[in-house]
Short mmCIF file of N, CA, C and O in Angstrom, two decimals:
data_model
loop_
_atom_site.label_atom_id
_atom_site.label_comp_id
_atom_site.label_asym_id
_atom_site.label_seq_id
_atom_site.Cartn_x
_atom_site.Cartn_y
_atom_site.Cartn_z
N MET E 1 11.55 13.35 37.74
CA MET E 1 11.46 11.95 37.85
C MET E 1 10.33 11.60 36.77
O MET E 1 9.21 12.12 36.69
N PRO E 2 10.68 10.67 35.97
CA PRO E 2 9.85 10.22 34.86
C PRO E 2 8.55 9.52 35.33
O PRO E 2 8.52 8.88 36.49
N GLU E 3 7.32 9.71 34.76
CA GLU E 3 6.11 9.13 35.24
C GLU E 3 6.02 7.72 34.92
O GLU E 3 6.73 7.27 34.04
N SER E 4 5.38 7.05 35.73
CA SER E 4 5.29 5.48 35.55
C SER E 4 4.56 5.23 34.40
O SER E 4 3.72 5.96 33.95
N ASP E 5 4.64 3.95 33.90
CA ASP E 5 3.92 3.46 32.78
C ASP E 5 2.33 3.60 33.13
O ASP E 5 1.62 4.03 32.26
N ASP E 6 2.00 3.20 34.36
CA ASP E 6 0.54 3.25 34.73
C ASP E 6 -0.02 4.65 34.63
O ASP E 6 -1.14 4.89 34.19
N VAL E 7 0.68 5.67 35.04
CA VAL E 7 0.28 6.98 34.89
C VAL E 7 0.23 7.53 33.36
O VAL E 7 -0.77 8.07 33.00
N LEU E 8 1.10 7.19 32.64
CA LEU E 8 1.26 7.58 31.29
C LEU E 8 0.09 6.91 30.47
O LEU E 8 -0.56 7.42 29.48
N LEU E 9 -0.32 5.70 30.92
CA LEU E 9 -1.37 4.85 30.13
C LEU E 9 -2.74 4.97 30.75
O LEU E 9 -3.60 4.17 30.49
N LYS E 10 -2.90 5.95 31.61
CA LYS E 10 -4.32 6.18 32.28
C LYS E 10 -5.20 6.59 31.24
O LYS E 10 -4.99 7.62 30.41
N LYS E 11 -6.35 5.85 31.08
CA LYS E 11 -7.58 6.28 30.25
C LYS E 11 -7.11 6.44 28.71
O LYS E 11 -7.38 7.51 28.17
N PRO E 12 -6.31 5.57 28.13
CA PRO E 12 -5.83 5.68 26.85
C PRO E 12 -7.28 5.78 25.88
O PRO E 12 -8.22 5.09 26.26
N ILE E 13 -7.01 6.34 24.74
CA ILE E 13 -8.17 6.47 23.78
C ILE E 13 -7.96 5.56 22.70
O ILE E 13 -6.98 5.60 22.05
N ILE E 14 -8.91 4.60 22.49
CA ILE E 14 -8.78 3.62 21.52
C ILE E 14 -9.87 3.88 20.43
O ILE E 14 -11.02 3.86 20.77
N VAL E 15 -9.36 4.24 19.21
CA VAL E 15 -10.42 4.61 18.19
C VAL E 15 -10.71 3.35 17.36
O VAL E 15 -9.70 2.66 16.94
N ILE E 16 -11.98 3.14 17.12
CA ILE E 16 -12.29 1.83 16.42
C ILE E 16 -13.33 2.31 15.34
O ILE E 16 -14.15 3.24 15.45
N GLY E 17 -13.42 1.43 14.26
CA GLY E 17 -14.52 1.69 13.31
C GLY E 17 -14.16 0.84 12.04
O GLY E 17 -13.12 0.40 11.86
N ALA E 18 -15.28 0.76 11.23
CA ALA E 18 -15.06 0.02 9.97
C ALA E 18 -14.23 0.74 9.02
O ALA E 18 -13.96 2.05 9.15
N PRO E 19 -13.55 0.12 8.10
CA PRO E 19 -12.82 0.90 7.01
C PRO E 19 -13.58 1.99 6.39
O PRO E 19 -14.84 1.82 6.07
N ARG E 20 -12.86 3.20 6.17
CA ARG E 20 -13.49 4.38 5.48
C ARG E 20 -14.74 4.82 6.36
O ARG E 20 -15.63 5.51 5.74
N SER E 21 -14.62 4.76 7.56
CA SER E 21 -15.74 5.26 8.52
C SER E 21 -15.28 6.54 9.26
O SER E 21 -16.18 7.08 9.95
N GLY E 22 -14.13 6.97 8.93
CA GLY E 22 -13.88 8.33 9.61
C GLY E 22 -12.75 8.23 10.66
O GLY E 22 -12.43 9.11 11.38
N THR E 23 -12.21 7.00 10.89
CA THR E 23 -11.24 6.90 12.05
C THR E 23 -9.90 7.69 11.81
O THR E 23 -9.47 8.30 12.63
N SER E 24 -9.51 7.77 10.50
CA SER E 24 -8.42 8.52 10.24
C SER E 24 -8.64 10.03 10.40
O SER E 24 -7.70 10.77 10.84
N MET E 25 -9.84 10.31 9.98
CA MET E 25 -10.13 11.81 10.05
C MET E 25 -10.02 12.25 11.63
O MET E 25 -9.70 13.27 11.94
N LEU E 26 -10.73 11.34 12.25
CA LEU E 26 -10.72 11.56 13.91
C LEU E 26 -9.46 11.68 14.34
O LEU E 26 -9.10 12.58 15.20
N MET E 27 -8.49 10.74 14.01
CA MET E 27 -7.15 10.86 14.40
C MET E 27 -6.47 12.15 14.02
O MET E 27 -5.69 12.79 14.73
N ARG E 28 -6.72 12.67 12.85
CA ARG E 28 -6.20 13.94 12.38
C ARG E 28 -6.65 15.08 13.37
O ARG E 28 -5.91 15.97 13.64
N ILE E 29 -8.01 14.95 13.71
CA ILE E 29 -8.53 16.07 14.59
C ILE E 29 -7.67 15.92 15.95
O ILE E 29 -7.30 16.76 16.55
N LEU E 30 -7.51 14.70 16.49
CA LEU E 30 -6.96 14.46 17.79
C LEU E 30 -5.50 14.81 17.70
O LEU E 30 -4.98 15.25 18.81
N SER E 31 -4.86 14.83 16.58
CA SER E 31 -3.49 15.10 16.49
C SER E 31 -3.21 16.64 16.75
O SER E 31 -2.08 17.01 17.11
N ARG E 32 -4.25 17.45 16.81
CA ARG E 32 -4.16 18.77 17.13
C ARG E 32 -3.92 19.07 18.68
O ARG E 32 -3.53 20.09 19.06
N HIS E 33 -4.15 18.00 19.51
CA HIS E 33 -4.04 18.16 20.87
C HIS E 33 -2.64 18.05 21.27
O HIS E 33 -1.95 17.08 21.02
N PRO E 34 -2.19 18.95 22.07
CA PRO E 34 -0.66 19.07 22.28
C PRO E 34 -0.27 17.98 23.37
O PRO E 34 0.94 17.63 23.45
N ASN E 35 -1.14 17.34 24.00
CA ASN E 35 -0.70 16.33 25.03
C ASN E 35 -0.96 14.92 24.68
O ASN E 35 -0.74 13.96 25.46
N LEU E 36 -1.42 14.64 23.37
CA LEU E 36 -1.63 13.41 22.91
C LEU E 36 -0.48 12.65 22.16
O LEU E 36 -0.17 13.42 21.18
N THR E 37 -0.19 11.41 22.43
CA THR E 37 0.62 10.69 21.51
C THR E 37 -0.28 9.88 20.60
O THR E 37 -1.12 9.20 21.26
N LEU E 38 -0.17 9.94 19.29
CA LEU E 38 -1.05 9.27 18.46
C LEU E 38 -0.30 8.18 17.73
O LEU E 38 0.82 8.33 17.30
N LEU E 39 -0.87 6.97 17.89
CA LEU E 39 -0.26 5.81 17.26
C LEU E 39 -1.19 5.23 16.09
O LEU E 39 -2.33 4.95 16.47
N HIS E 40 -0.72 5.33 14.89
CA HIS E 40 -1.51 4.88 13.91
C HIS E 40 -1.14 3.47 13.52
O HIS E 40 -0.01 3.22 12.82
N GLU E 41 -1.94 2.51 13.82
CA GLU E 41 -1.95 1.08 13.42
C GLU E 41 -0.58 0.50 13.80
O GLU E 41 0.11 -0.14 12.91
N PRO E 42 -0.24 0.37 15.10
CA PRO E 42 0.93 -0.38 15.46
C PRO E 42 0.54 -1.88 15.50
O PRO E 42 0.69 -2.43 16.72
N ARG E 43 0.34 -2.44 14.37
CA ARG E 43 -0.12 -3.87 14.40
C ARG E 43 0.87 -4.83 15.04
O ARG E 43 0.36 -5.68 15.64
N LEU E 44 2.16 -4.58 14.75
CA LEU E 44 3.07 -5.57 15.34
C LEU E 44 3.04 -5.61 16.95
O LEU E 44 3.28 -6.72 17.57
N THR E 45 2.92 -4.50 17.46
CA THR E 45 2.82 -4.22 18.93
C THR E 45 1.68 -5.10 19.43
O THR E 45 1.80 -5.86 20.41
N TRP E 46 0.47 -4.92 18.84
CA TRP E 46 -0.74 -5.59 19.27
C TRP E 46 -0.55 -7.09 19.09
O TRP E 46 -1.26 -7.79 19.81
N ARG E 47 0.17 -7.48 18.18
CA ARG E 47 0.25 -8.99 17.76
C ARG E 47 1.29 -9.73 18.64
O ARG E 47 1.52 -10.91 18.54
N TYR E 48 2.16 -9.00 19.46
CA TYR E 48 3.16 -9.61 20.24
C TYR E 48 2.56 -10.79 21.02
O TYR E 48 1.63 -10.76 21.61
N GLY E 49 3.41 -11.87 20.88
CA GLY E 49 3.04 -13.16 21.44
C GLY E 49 1.85 -13.86 21.04
O GLY E 49 1.47 -14.95 21.52
N ASN E 50 1.11 -13.33 19.94
CA ASN E 50 -0.01 -14.00 19.33
C ASN E 50 0.25 -13.91 17.83
O ASN E 50 -0.79 -13.97 17.13
N ASP E 51 1.39 -14.08 17.25
CA ASP E 51 1.67 -13.93 15.90
C ASP E 51 1.04 -15.00 15.01
O ASP E 51 0.59 -14.78 13.91
N ASP E 52 0.78 -16.19 15.62
CA ASP E 52 0.19 -17.23 14.92
C ASP E 52 -1.23 -17.31 14.90
O ASP E 52 -1.94 -18.24 14.49
N LYS E 53 -1.90 -16.30 15.66
CA LYS E 53 -3.27 -16.18 15.73
C LYS E 53 -3.83 -15.20 14.68
O LYS E 53 -3.27 -14.30 14.16
N SER E 54 -5.18 -15.28 14.46
CA SER E 54 -5.92 -14.32 13.59
C SER E 54 -6.14 -13.03 14.52
O SER E 54 -5.67 -12.85 15.53
N ASP E 55 -6.67 -12.08 13.85
CA ASP E 55 -6.99 -10.79 14.59
C ASP E 55 -7.97 -10.90 15.59
O ASP E 55 -8.34 -10.08 16.33
N LEU E 56 -8.79 -12.11 15.59
CA LEU E 56 -9.77 -12.17 16.56
C LEU E 56 -9.38 -12.78 17.93
O LEU E 56 -9.64 -13.94 18.33
N LEU E 57 -8.58 -11.95 18.47
CA LEU E 57 -7.96 -12.17 19.81
C LEU E 57 -8.97 -11.93 20.93
O LEU E 57 -9.59 -10.88 20.94
N GLY E 58 -9.04 -12.85 21.80
CA GLY E 58 -9.94 -12.65 22.98
C GLY E 58 -9.13 -12.14 24.27
O GLY E 58 -7.99 -12.30 24.20
N PRO E 59 -9.94 -12.02 25.28
CA PRO E 59 -9.23 -11.66 26.66
C PRO E 59 -8.21 -12.61 27.04
O PRO E 59 -7.13 -12.44 27.62
N HIS E 60 -8.42 -14.04 26.80
CA HIS E 60 -7.48 -14.99 27.32
C HIS E 60 -6.14 -14.93 26.48
O HIS E 60 -5.15 -15.44 26.98
N HIS E 61 -6.06 -14.27 25.45
CA HIS E 61 -4.87 -14.16 24.69
C HIS E 61 -3.96 -12.87 25.34
O HIS E 61 -2.86 -12.75 25.02
N ALA E 62 -4.61 -12.18 26.24
CA ALA E 62 -3.84 -11.11 26.88
C ALA E 62 -3.16 -11.57 28.17
O ALA E 62 -3.53 -11.25 29.25
N ARG E 63 -2.24 -12.45 27.92
CA ARG E 63 -1.44 -13.11 28.94
C ARG E 63 -0.59 -11.99 29.64
O ARG E 63 -0.27 -10.89 28.97
N PRO E 64 -0.11 -12.28 30.83
CA PRO E 64 0.62 -11.24 31.49
C PRO E 64 1.79 -10.68 30.66
O PRO E 64 2.02 -9.51 30.70
N GLU E 65 2.58 -11.55 30.01
CA GLU E 65 3.82 -11.08 29.33
C GLU E 65 3.31 -10.31 27.95
O GLU E 65 4.10 -9.35 27.68
N VAL E 66 2.25 -10.62 27.58
CA VAL E 66 1.74 -9.82 26.41
C VAL E 66 1.29 -8.37 26.86
O VAL E 66 1.57 -7.45 26.20
N CYS E 67 0.54 -8.47 27.85
CA CYS E 67 0.05 -7.11 28.51
C CYS E 67 1.26 -6.22 28.74
O CYS E 67 1.27 -5.08 28.37
N GLN E 68 2.18 -6.84 29.50
CA GLN E 68 3.43 -6.08 29.95
C GLN E 68 4.23 -5.42 28.62
O GLN E 68 4.45 -4.35 28.65
N HIS E 69 4.28 -6.20 27.61
CA HIS E 69 5.08 -5.82 26.53
C HIS E 69 4.24 -4.65 25.70
O HIS E 69 4.86 -3.67 25.46
N ILE E 70 3.02 -4.87 25.52
CA ILE E 70 2.23 -3.87 24.83
C ILE E 70 2.07 -2.60 25.60
O ILE E 70 2.30 -1.42 25.10
N ARG E 71 1.97 -2.76 26.89
CA ARG E 71 1.95 -1.46 27.85
C ARG E 71 3.25 -0.67 27.80
O ARG E 71 3.31 0.41 27.62
N ARG E 72 4.35 -1.55 27.93
CA ARG E 72 5.70 -0.90 28.08
C ARG E 72 5.97 -0.22 26.76
O ARG E 72 6.47 0.91 26.75
N THR E 73 5.63 -0.84 25.56
CA THR E 73 5.91 -0.26 24.34
C THR E 73 5.25 0.98 24.00
O THR E 73 5.80 2.05 23.64
N PHE E 74 3.91 1.08 24.50
CA PHE E 74 3.13 2.27 24.29
C PHE E 74 3.64 3.53 25.18
O PHE E 74 3.68 4.58 24.86
N ALA E 75 3.93 3.05 26.46
CA ALA E 75 4.48 3.95 27.45
C ALA E 75 5.74 4.47 26.98
O ALA E 75 5.96 5.82 27.08
N GLN E 76 6.64 3.78 26.36
CA GLN E 76 7.95 4.28 25.91
C GLN E 76 7.73 5.36 24.81
O GLN E 76 8.42 6.32 24.69
N THR E 77 6.67 5.08 24.02
CA THR E 77 6.50 5.96 22.88
C THR E 77 5.85 7.33 23.44
O THR E 77 6.35 8.46 23.03
N ILE E 78 5.12 7.34 24.53
CA ILE E 78 4.56 8.50 25.05
C ILE E 78 5.70 9.31 25.74
O ILE E 78 5.77 10.47 25.53
N ARG E 79 6.41 8.48 26.40
CA ARG E 79 7.72 9.14 27.15
C ARG E 79 8.69 9.85 25.99
O ARG E 79 8.96 10.88 26.33
N ARG E 80 8.89 9.07 25.04
CA ARG E 80 9.84 9.62 23.87
C ARG E 80 9.30 10.85 23.21
O ARG E 80 9.97 11.79 22.93
N GLU E 81 7.93 11.01 23.07
CA GLU E 81 7.35 12.13 22.45
C GLU E 81 7.03 13.26 23.60
O GLU E 81 6.47 14.38 23.20
N ASP E 82 7.26 12.92 24.82
CA ASP E 82 7.03 13.91 25.97
C ASP E 82 5.59 14.37 25.90
O ASP E 82 5.37 15.69 26.08
N LYS E 83 4.69 13.44 25.87
CA LYS E 83 3.32 13.68 25.94
C LYS E 83 2.71 13.17 27.26
O LYS E 83 3.53 12.65 28.08
N GLN E 84 1.38 13.20 27.38
CA GLN E 84 0.80 12.80 28.65
C GLN E 84 -0.31 11.70 28.44
O GLN E 84 -0.57 11.14 29.46
N ARG E 85 -0.73 11.47 27.27
CA ARG E 85 -1.89 10.44 27.12
C ARG E 85 -1.74 9.85 25.62
O ARG E 85 -1.34 10.48 24.80
N LEU E 86 -2.25 8.68 25.52
CA LEU E 86 -2.31 7.97 24.33
C LEU E 86 -3.63 7.89 23.77
O LEU E 86 -4.60 7.74 24.27
N ALA E 87 -3.54 8.05 22.33
CA ALA E 87 -4.65 7.93 21.35
C ALA E 87 -4.13 6.88 20.31
O ALA E 87 -3.00 7.16 19.82
N GLU E 88 -4.96 5.94 20.09
CA GLU E 88 -4.45 4.82 19.24
C GLU E 88 -5.56 4.38 18.32
O GLU E 88 -6.70 4.35 18.71
N LYS E 89 -5.18 4.00 17.00
CA LYS E 89 -6.09 3.49 16.05
C LYS E 89 -5.41 2.31 15.31
O LYS E 89 -4.58 2.52 14.58
N THR E 90 -6.12 1.16 15.44
CA THR E 90 -5.79 -0.03 14.69
C THR E 90 -7.07 -0.69 14.30
O THR E 90 -7.87 -1.07 15.29
N PRO E 91 -7.35 -0.83 13.02
CA PRO E 91 -8.59 -1.23 12.60
C PRO E 91 -9.12 -2.71 13.16
O PRO E 91 -10.09 -2.95 13.48
N ALA E 92 -8.15 -3.52 13.31
CA ALA E 92 -8.34 -4.93 13.74
C ALA E 92 -8.87 -4.81 15.21
O ALA E 92 -9.46 -5.88 15.75
N ASN E 93 -8.53 -3.89 15.96
CA ASN E 93 -9.04 -3.72 17.38
C ASN E 93 -10.48 -3.78 17.51
O ASN E 93 -11.16 -4.20 18.50
N ALA E 94 -11.30 -3.48 16.41
CA ALA E 94 -12.77 -3.49 16.55
C ALA E 94 -13.15 -5.04 16.57
O ALA E 94 -14.31 -5.30 17.01
N LEU E 95 -12.23 -5.96 16.20
CA LEU E 95 -12.64 -7.36 16.24
C LEU E 95 -12.24 -8.04 17.64
O LEU E 95 -12.31 -9.15 17.78
N ARG E 96 -11.39 -7.30 18.51
CA ARG E 96 -10.84 -7.82 19.61
C ARG E 96 -10.93 -6.82 20.87
O ARG E 96 -10.12 -6.60 21.68
N LEU E 97 -12.29 -6.39 21.06
CA LEU E 97 -12.43 -5.36 22.16
C LEU E 97 -12.09 -6.02 23.59
O LEU E 97 -11.64 -5.17 24.42
N GLY E 98 -12.37 -7.14 23.78
CA GLY E 98 -12.16 -7.88 24.97
C GLY E 98 -10.63 -7.88 25.33
O GLY E 98 -10.17 -7.73 26.47
N PHE E 99 -9.94 -8.21 24.25
CA PHE E 99 -8.46 -8.32 24.44
C PHE E 99 -7.86 -6.88 24.65
O PHE E 99 -7.06 -6.76 25.73
N VAL E 100 -8.29 -5.90 24.02
CA VAL E 100 -7.78 -4.64 24.35
C VAL E 100 -8.23 -4.00 25.61
O VAL E 100 -7.36 -3.56 26.50
N ASP E 101 -9.51 -4.39 26.07
CA ASP E 101 -9.96 -3.98 27.34
C ASP E 101 -9.23 -4.64 28.52
O ASP E 101 -8.95 -4.07 29.64
N LYS E 102 -8.83 -5.84 28.21
CA LYS E 102 -8.03 -6.67 29.27
C LYS E 102 -6.61 -5.91 29.45
O LYS E 102 -6.05 -5.83 30.53
N ILE E 103 -6.04 -5.43 28.34
CA ILE E 103 -4.74 -4.85 28.52
C ILE E 103 -4.85 -3.35 28.96
O ILE E 103 -3.96 -2.90 29.79
N PHE E 104 -5.94 -2.60 28.64
CA PHE E 104 -6.23 -1.29 29.06
C PHE E 104 -7.59 -1.31 29.69
O PHE E 104 -8.49 -0.79 28.96
N PRO E 105 -7.76 -1.71 30.93
CA PRO E 105 -9.12 -1.76 31.54
C PRO E 105 -9.75 -0.46 31.67
O PRO E 105 -10.95 -0.47 31.73
N ASP E 106 -9.03 0.71 31.69
CA ASP E 106 -9.76 1.95 31.84
C ASP E 106 -9.71 2.72 30.48
O ASP E 106 -9.94 4.00 30.57
N CYS E 107 -9.57 2.02 29.34
CA CYS E 107 -9.38 2.66 28.15
C CYS E 107 -10.92 3.32 27.68
O CYS E 107 -11.89 2.88 28.29
N LYS E 108 -10.79 4.30 27.02
CA LYS E 108 -12.02 4.94 26.46
C LYS E 108 -12.06 4.64 24.99
O LYS E 108 -11.18 5.05 24.13
N PHE E 109 -13.10 3.82 24.51
CA PHE E 109 -13.28 3.51 23.17
C PHE E 109 -14.04 4.61 22.39
O PHE E 109 -15.08 4.99 22.94
N ILE E 110 -13.65 4.96 21.25
CA ILE E 110 -14.40 5.85 20.51
C ILE E 110 -14.66 5.18 19.18
O ILE E 110 -13.81 4.72 18.47
N HIS E 111 -16.05 4.83 18.89
CA HIS E 111 -16.38 4.12 17.75
C HIS E 111 -16.97 4.95 16.79
O HIS E 111 -18.09 5.54 16.89
N THR E 112 -16.28 5.15 15.64
CA THR E 112 -16.84 5.95 14.56
C THR E 112 -17.75 4.96 13.78
O THR E 112 -17.57 3.88 13.43
N ILE E 113 -18.95 5.62 13.38
CA ILE E 113 -20.00 4.92 12.53
C ILE E 113 -20.33 5.81 11.35
O ILE E 113 -20.59 6.97 11.49
N ARG E 114 -20.31 5.10 10.21
CA ARG E 114 -20.73 5.83 8.95
C ARG E 114 -21.70 4.96 8.16
O ARG E 114 -21.70 3.77 8.40
N ASN E 115 -22.57 5.61 7.58
CA ASN E 115 -23.53 4.88 6.62
C ASN E 115 -22.84 3.78 5.79
O ASN E 115 -21.87 4.13 5.16
N GLY E 116 -23.31 2.59 6.01
CA GLY E 116 -22.67 1.44 5.31
C GLY E 116 -22.52 1.60 3.87
O GLY E 116 -21.48 1.28 3.21
N HIS E 117 -23.54 2.24 3.14
CA HIS E 117 -23.47 2.45 1.72
C HIS E 117 -22.36 3.51 1.42
O HIS E 117 -21.63 3.23 0.37
N ASP E 118 -22.23 4.47 2.11
CA ASP E 118 -21.22 5.38 1.91
C ASP E 118 -19.84 4.77 2.18
O ASP E 118 -18.85 5.08 1.40
N SER E 119 -19.74 4.00 3.18
CA SER E 119 -18.46 3.37 3.48
C SER E 119 -17.98 2.45 2.24
O SER E 119 -16.91 2.46 1.84
N ILE E 120 -18.89 1.62 1.72
CA ILE E 120 -18.66 0.75 0.65
C ILE E 120 -18.26 1.54 -0.58
O ILE E 120 -17.31 1.12 -1.18
N LEU E 121 -19.00 2.65 -0.92
CA LEU E 121 -18.61 3.45 -1.96
C LEU E 121 -17.12 4.00 -1.88
O LEU E 121 -16.46 4.18 -2.92
N ALA E 122 -16.96 4.56 -0.67
CA ALA E 122 -15.56 5.11 -0.45
C ALA E 122 -14.43 4.02 -0.49
O ALA E 122 -13.36 4.31 -1.10
N ILE E 123 -14.77 2.74 0.03
CA ILE E 123 -13.79 1.70 -0.21
C ILE E 123 -13.55 1.40 -1.72
O ILE E 123 -12.36 1.20 -2.16
N ARG E 124 -14.65 1.33 -2.43
CA ARG E 124 -14.56 1.14 -3.82
C ARG E 124 -13.69 2.09 -4.56
O ARG E 124 -12.78 1.84 -5.47
N GLU E 125 -14.08 3.45 -4.27
CA GLU E 125 -13.39 4.49 -4.86
C GLU E 125 -11.83 4.44 -4.51
O GLU E 125 -11.09 4.62 -5.57
N LYS E 126 -11.45 4.24 -3.33
CA LYS E 126 -10.08 4.13 -2.97
C LYS E 126 -9.38 2.89 -3.74
O LYS E 126 -8.37 3.02 -4.34
N TRP E 127 -10.05 1.77 -3.69
CA TRP E 127 -9.55 0.57 -4.35
C TRP E 127 -9.29 0.91 -5.90
O TRP E 127 -8.29 0.50 -6.45
N VAL E 128 -10.31 1.43 -6.63
CA VAL E 128 -10.29 1.66 -8.05
C VAL E 128 -9.31 2.80 -8.45
O VAL E 128 -8.53 2.62 -9.40
N HIS E 129 -9.27 3.85 -7.61
CA HIS E 129 -8.57 5.00 -8.15
C HIS E 129 -7.29 5.42 -7.39
O HIS E 129 -6.51 6.23 -7.81
N LYS E 130 -7.15 4.82 -6.20
CA LYS E 130 -5.97 5.21 -5.48
C LYS E 130 -4.97 4.10 -5.12
O LYS E 130 -4.10 4.24 -4.47
N THR E 131 -5.44 2.96 -5.27
CA THR E 131 -4.51 1.71 -5.03
C THR E 131 -3.74 1.34 -6.16
O THR E 131 -4.39 1.13 -7.38
N HIS E 132 -2.46 1.20 -6.11
CA HIS E 132 -1.64 0.92 -7.33
C HIS E 132 -1.10 -0.48 -7.32
O HIS E 132 -0.52 -0.92 -8.31
N GLY E 133 -1.07 -1.24 -6.20
CA GLY E 133 -0.72 -2.57 -6.16
C GLY E 133 0.98 -2.62 -6.27
O GLY E 133 1.58 -1.59 -6.06
N ILE E 134 1.48 -3.70 -6.65
CA ILE E 134 2.83 -3.77 -6.65
C ILE E 134 3.35 -3.66 -8.11
O ILE E 134 2.81 -4.33 -9.02
N VAL E 135 4.31 -2.85 -8.28
CA VAL E 135 4.83 -2.62 -9.66
C VAL E 135 6.11 -3.37 -9.75
O VAL E 135 6.89 -3.43 -9.05
#
């Protein structure tokens, strides 16, 4: 019998951090765990029902239908991958912790922190040398 959404979504791991702070590296490390489903920036799922709002979503934006949709979508992904737990990284979640916490009240936040100067230099390096724009 398939596990319920609530069982699959018990204590999800939510990775947050500034750009170029190590969140992607941490997700690569977590990807080695055989029981984790990793979601890399599922922005459209998080924005469900709040498309006309900024990324600064508060707990009051986590209406019942929004919570239900997000939880159901993530649970379906875990089930499809035949895993046991969710790990997720969406940069904008750092701006809406209350919103995420309302949807996943037992989530575990992992906040990566990097020296600000190093982050800025890494952002600049990526922008100057690895971003190609639209051709």
